[in-house]
Coordinates of C-alpha atoms and ligand atoms in Angstrom, one line a residue:
X261 CA -12.5 -3.5 58.7
X262 CA -16.1 -4.5 59.3
X263 CA -15.1 -8.1 59.0
X264 CA -12.3 -7.7 61.6
X265 CA -14.7 -6.0 64.0
X266 CA -17.2 -8.9 63.8
X267 CA -14.4 -11.5 64.1
X268 CA -13.1 -9.8 67.3
X269 CA -16.6 -9.6 68.6
X270 CA -17.2 -13.3 67.8
X271 CA -14.0 -14.2 69.6
X272 CA -15.0 -12.3 72.8
X273 CA -18.5 -13.8 72.8
X274 CA -17.1 -17.2 72.2
X275 CA -14.5 -17.0 74.9
X276 CA -17.3 -16.2 77.3
X277 CA -19.4 -19.0 75.9
X278 CA -16.7 -21.6 76.2
X279 CA -15.9 -20.6 79.8
X280 CA -19.6 -21.0 80.5
X281 CA -19.9 -24.4 79.1
X282 CA -16.5 -26.1 79.3
X283 CA -17.7 -28.3 82.1
X284 CA -20.7 -29.7 80.3
X285 CA -18.6 -30.2 77.2
X286 CA -16.0 -32.3 78.9
X287 CA -18.6 -34.5 80.6
X288 CA -20.4 -35.1 77.3
X289 CA -17.1 -36.0 75.7
X290 CA -16.2 -38.6 78.3
X291 CA -19.6 -40.2 78.0
X292 CA -19.1 -40.3 74.2
X293 CA -15.9 -42.3 74.7
X294 CA -17.8 -44.8 76.8
X295 CA -20.5 -45.3 74.2
X296 CA -19.2 -47.2 71.2
X297 CA -22.4 -47.0 69.2
X298 CA -22.5 -43.2 69.2
X299 CA -21.5 -41.7 65.9
X300 CA -18.5 -39.4 65.6
X301 CA -19.8 -35.8 65.4
X302 CA -17.9 -34.1 62.6
X303 CA -18.3 -30.5 61.5
X304 CA -16.9 -29.5 58.2
X305 CA -16.5 -26.0 56.7
X306 CA -17.7 -26.5 53.1
X307 CA -19.9 -28.8 51.2
X308 CA -17.3 -31.0 49.3
X309 CA -15.7 -31.9 52.7
X310 CA -19.1 -33.0 53.9
X311 CA -19.5 -35.5 51.1
X312 CA -15.9 -36.7 51.4
X313 CA -16.3 -37.3 55.1
X314 CA -19.7 -39.0 54.7
X315 CA -18.3 -41.3 52.0
X316 CA -15.3 -42.4 54.1
X317 CA -17.1 -42.4 57.5
X318 CA -20.3 -44.1 56.3
X319 CA -22.7 -44.8 59.1
X320 CA -20.0 -44.2 61.8
X321 CA -20.2 -40.4 61.4
X322 CA -22.7 -37.6 61.5
X323 CA -21.5 -34.7 59.5
X324 CA -22.7 -31.1 59.6
X325 CA -21.6 -28.3 57.3
X326 CA -20.8 -25.0 58.8
X327 CA -21.5 -22.8 55.7
X328 CA -25.2 -22.9 55.1
X329 CA -26.5 -24.3 51.8
X330 CA -26.7 -21.9 48.9
X331 CA -24.4 -19.4 50.6
X332 CA -21.3 -18.4 48.7
X333 CA -18.6 -19.7 51.0
X334 CA -16.1 -17.0 50.1
X335 CA -18.6 -14.5 51.7
X336 CA -19.3 -16.5 54.9
X337 CA -18.5 -15.4 58.4
X338 CA -19.1 -17.7 61.4
X339 CA -21.7 -16.6 63.9
X340 CA -21.8 -17.2 67.6
X341 CA -24.3 -20.1 67.1
X342 CA -21.8 -21.7 64.7
X343 CA -19.1 -21.7 67.3
X344 CA -21.6 -23.2 69.7
X345 CA -22.1 -26.1 67.3
X346 CA -18.4 -26.4 66.6
X347 CA -17.4 -26.7 70.2
X348 CA -19.8 -29.6 70.7
X349 CA -18.4 -31.7 67.8
X350 CA -15.6 -34.2 68.0
X351 CA -13.8 -33.0 64.9
X352 CA -13.7 -29.9 62.7
X353 CA -12.4 -30.5 59.1
X354 CA -11.6 -27.4 57.0
X355 CA -10.3 -27.0 53.5
X356 CA -7.3 -24.6 54.3
X357 CA -5.4 -22.6 51.7
X358 CA -7.4 -19.5 52.6
X359 CA -10.8 -20.9 51.8
X360 CA -11.7 -20.2 55.5
X361 CA -10.3 -16.6 55.9
X362 CA -11.9 -16.7 59.4
X363 CA -9.9 -19.8 60.5
X364 CA -7.8 -17.9 63.1
X365 CA -11.0 -17.1 65.0
X366 CA -11.7 -20.8 65.3
X367 CA -8.1 -21.6 66.3
X368 CA -8.2 -18.8 68.9
X369 CA -11.3 -20.0 70.7
X370 CA -11.5 -23.8 70.1
X371 CA -8.6 -25.7 71.6
X372 CA -7.3 -29.0 70.1
X373 CA -8.0 -31.1 73.2
X374 CA -11.7 -30.3 72.9
X375 CA -12.2 -30.5 69.1
X376 CA -9.7 -32.1 66.7
X377 CA -9.0 -29.6 64.0
X378 CA -8.1 -31.1 60.6
X379 CA -6.6 -29.1 57.7
X380 CA -7.7 -31.3 54.9
X381 CA -5.3 -29.8 52.4
X382 CA -2.2 -30.6 54.4
X383 CA 0.5 -32.1 52.1
X384 CA -1.4 -31.4 48.8
X385 CA 0.4 -29.9 45.7
X386 CA -0.6 -26.3 46.3
X387 CA -1.4 -24.0 43.4
X388 CA -0.7 -20.3 43.6
X389 CA -1.9 -17.3 41.5
X390 CA 0.8 -14.7 41.9
X391 CA 1.2 -14.5 45.7
X392 CA -2.3 -15.8 46.4
X393 CA -3.0 -19.5 47.3
X394 CA -5.7 -21.1 45.2
X395 CA -8.2 -22.6 47.7
X396 CA -10.2 -24.7 45.2
X397 CA -8.2 -28.0 45.7
X398 CA -11.3 -30.2 45.8
X399 CA -11.9 -29.5 42.1
X400 CA -8.8 -31.5 41.4
X401 CA -9.5 -35.2 41.3
X402 CA -5.9 -35.8 42.2
X403 CA -5.6 -33.3 45.2
X404 CA -9.0 -34.5 46.4
X405 CA -7.5 -37.9 47.0
X406 CA -5.0 -36.4 49.4
X407 CA -7.7 -34.5 51.2
X408 CA -9.7 -37.7 51.6
X409 CA -6.6 -39.5 52.9
X410 CA -6.2 -36.7 55.5
X411 CA -9.9 -37.1 56.5
X412 CA -9.6 -40.9 56.7
X413 CA -6.5 -40.6 58.9
X414 CA -8.2 -38.1 61.2
X415 CA -11.3 -40.4 61.5
X416 CA -9.0 -43.3 62.4
X417 CA -7.1 -41.2 65.0
X418 CA -10.4 -40.6 66.9
X419 CA -12.0 -43.9 66.2
X420 CA -9.4 -46.7 65.8
X421 CA -12.0 -49.4 66.3
X422 CA -13.5 -48.7 62.8
X423 CA -10.2 -48.4 61.0
X424 CA -11.0 -51.1 58.5
X425 CA -14.3 -49.5 57.5
X426 CA -12.6 -46.1 57.0
X427 CA -9.7 -47.6 55.0
X428 CA -12.1 -49.6 52.8
X429 CA -14.4 -46.7 52.0
X430 CA -11.5 -44.4 51.4
X431 CA -9.8 -46.9 48.9
X432 CA -13.1 -47.3 47.0
X433 CA -13.6 -43.6 46.7
X434 CA -9.9 -42.9 45.8
X435 CA -10.2 -45.5 43.0
X436 CA -13.3 -43.8 41.6
X437 CA -11.6 -40.4 41.7
X438 CA -8.5 -41.8 39.9
X439 CA -10.7 -43.7 37.3
X440 CA -12.5 -40.5 36.4
X441 CA -9.2 -38.6 36.2
X442 CA -7.7 -41.3 33.9
X443 CA -10.7 -41.3 31.6
X444 CA -10.7 -37.5 31.0
X445 CA -6.9 -37.2 31.0
X446 CA -6.9 -39.3 27.8
X447 CA -9.8 -37.3 26.3
X448 CA -8.3 -33.9 26.9
X449 CA -4.9 -35.0 25.6
X450 CA -6.7 -35.6 22.2
X451 CA -7.9 -32.0 21.6
X452 CA -6.2 -28.8 20.7
X453 CA -8.5 -26.2 22.1
X454 CA -7.6 -25.7 25.8
X455 CA -9.2 -22.4 26.9
X456 CA -12.6 -22.0 28.5
X457 CA -14.5 -19.2 30.3
X458 CA -16.1 -19.6 33.7
X459 CA -17.8 -17.5 36.4
X460 CA -15.1 -17.2 39.0
X461 CA -11.5 -18.5 38.9
X462 CA -12.4 -21.8 40.7
X463 CA -11.0 -24.3 38.2
X464 CA -7.2 -23.7 38.4
X465 CA -6.5 -27.1 39.9
X466 CA -8.8 -28.8 37.4
X467 CA -7.0 -26.9 34.6
X468 CA -3.6 -27.9 35.9
X469 CA -4.6 -31.6 36.0
X470 CA -5.7 -31.7 32.4
X471 CA -3.5 -29.1 30.7
X472 CA -6.4 -26.6 30.3
X473 CA -6.6 -22.9 30.8
X474 CA -9.5 -20.8 32.4
X475 CA -10.5 -17.2 32.0
X476 CA -13.0 -16.0 34.5
X477 CA -15.6 -13.2 34.9
X478 CA -14.8 -12.9 38.7
X479 CA -11.6 -13.5 40.5
X480 CA -10.2 -16.3 42.7
X481 CA -12.5 -15.4 45.6
X482 CA -15.6 -14.7 43.6
X483 CA -15.2 -11.0 43.9
X484 CA -15.2 -8.1 41.5
X485 CA -17.3 -8.0 38.4
X486 CA -15.2 -7.1 35.4
X487 CA -14.7 -3.4 34.4
X488 CA -16.0 -2.5 30.9
X489 CA -12.4 -2.7 29.7
X490 CA -12.0 -6.2 31.1
X491 CA -15.3 -7.3 29.7
X492 CA -14.2 -6.0 26.3
X493 CA -10.9 -8.1 26.7
X494 CA -13.0 -11.2 27.4
X495 CA -15.2 -10.5 24.4
X496 CA -12.2 -10.2 22.1
X497 CA -10.6 -13.3 23.6
X498 CA -13.8 -15.3 23.0
X499 CA -14.1 -14.0 19.4
X500 CA -10.5 -14.7 18.5
X501 CA -10.5 -18.2 20.1
X502 CA -13.9 -19.1 18.7
X503 CA -15.3 -19.8 22.1
X504 CA -18.9 -21.0 21.8
X505 CA -19.7 -21.8 25.5
X506 CA -19.6 -19.5 28.5
X507 CA -19.8 -21.4 31.8
X508 CA -21.9 -19.9 34.5
X509 CA -22.1 -20.6 38.2
X510 CA -25.3 -20.2 40.3
X511 CA -23.4 -18.3 43.0
X512 CA -21.2 -16.0 40.9
X513 CA -22.4 -13.2 38.6
X514 CA -24.5 -15.3 36.1
X515 CA -25.7 -12.0 34.6
X516 CA -22.2 -11.0 33.5
X517 CA -21.8 -14.5 32.0
X518 CA -25.0 -14.0 30.0
X519 CA -24.0 -10.6 28.8
X520 CA -20.7 -12.0 27.6
X521 CA -22.4 -14.9 25.9
X522 CA -24.8 -12.7 24.0
X523 CA -21.9 -10.4 22.9
X524 CA -20.0 -13.2 21.3
X525 CA -22.9 -15.4 20.3
X526 CA -22.1 -18.2 22.7
X527 CA -24.3 -20.5 24.8
X528 CA -24.5 -20.2 28.6
X529 CA -23.9 -23.6 30.3
X530 CA -24.0 -24.2 34.1
X531 CA -20.9 -25.6 35.8
X532 CA -20.5 -26.7 39.4
X533 CA -17.8 -25.4 41.7
X534 CA -19.2 -27.7 44.4
X535 CA -18.8 -24.8 46.9
X536 CA -22.4 -25.8 47.8
X537 CA -24.6 -28.7 47.0
X538 CA -26.3 -28.1 43.6
X539 CA -29.0 -29.9 41.7
X540 CA -28.8 -32.9 44.1
X541 CA -25.7 -34.2 42.4
X542 CA -23.0 -36.1 44.2
X543 CA -19.4 -34.9 44.0
X544 CA -18.6 -37.5 41.4
X545 CA -21.7 -36.8 39.3
X546 CA -21.0 -33.0 39.4
X547 CA -17.3 -33.5 38.5
X548 CA -18.2 -35.9 35.6
X549 CA -20.8 -33.4 34.5
X550 CA -18.2 -30.5 34.6
X551 CA -15.6 -32.5 32.7
X552 CA -18.1 -33.7 30.1
X553 CA -19.4 -30.1 29.5
X554 CA -15.9 -28.7 29.3
X555 CA -14.7 -31.4 27.0
X556 CA -17.8 -31.0 24.7
X557 CA -17.3 -27.2 24.6
X558 CA -13.6 -27.6 23.6
X559 CA -14.2 -30.2 21.0
X560 CA -16.9 -28.3 19.2
Ligands
ZN44 ZN1 -14.4 -20.2 44.9

């Protein structure tokens, strides 16, 4: 209810704001089109999309992330100043699949002829949990390739003159994603243990890619610490499956992960959901790190 109130308020404020500045925006856009050296101004919702867009766009783009660093993106709500930044960009790339539960407020106040809106998960192989869409598609090295293709096509649609650069950067990155997938696909095929425990249920796509299975301390949206009964269930699961590592995320209940680990005599190891930039790692470094740690924990 509180969220809805703030969204409505944001919409009203933004409508007023847009009416107030629509003239200055259209003039700044037309001057942009005349200036070939000016970088495309791209706004993205969450961190992994920033890195994908920077990798594909290179020095032709300037990318800003809407969700501030170190904020849990599932908890984020856009503020009036965020809409202000958004309306002044050329393109807004979002993840889709419910990652941005506030996306309607953007669609209501920012029209497509002002800012090109790109749903980066268009056409991916969507994963569901019951009736819920799993938004964590970027944690699949396969689905991330489709997201990058969508980003590449969107950049080309606004900046045809640099098509070759975008195609080349995209192909390089796509190959790196595929190579990392191929390497770990072979490794995971060779082990019997497939279950691991993590902070929130972010790794469903990664599990599907490699035939693994996650159990989590928090749910799909990083909400709800386990009840004592659920915690007891996790403890029993760890004991009967000889689980020696509990993965912990910096933005989701690390304390519960620690409690669980001490109950079952397991080690706590950090894992990256990439929902924000962590430890200065690139997407590929963080993914390699995740896969390596999961593989090591399962092959113990
Ligand atoms: Zn998440």
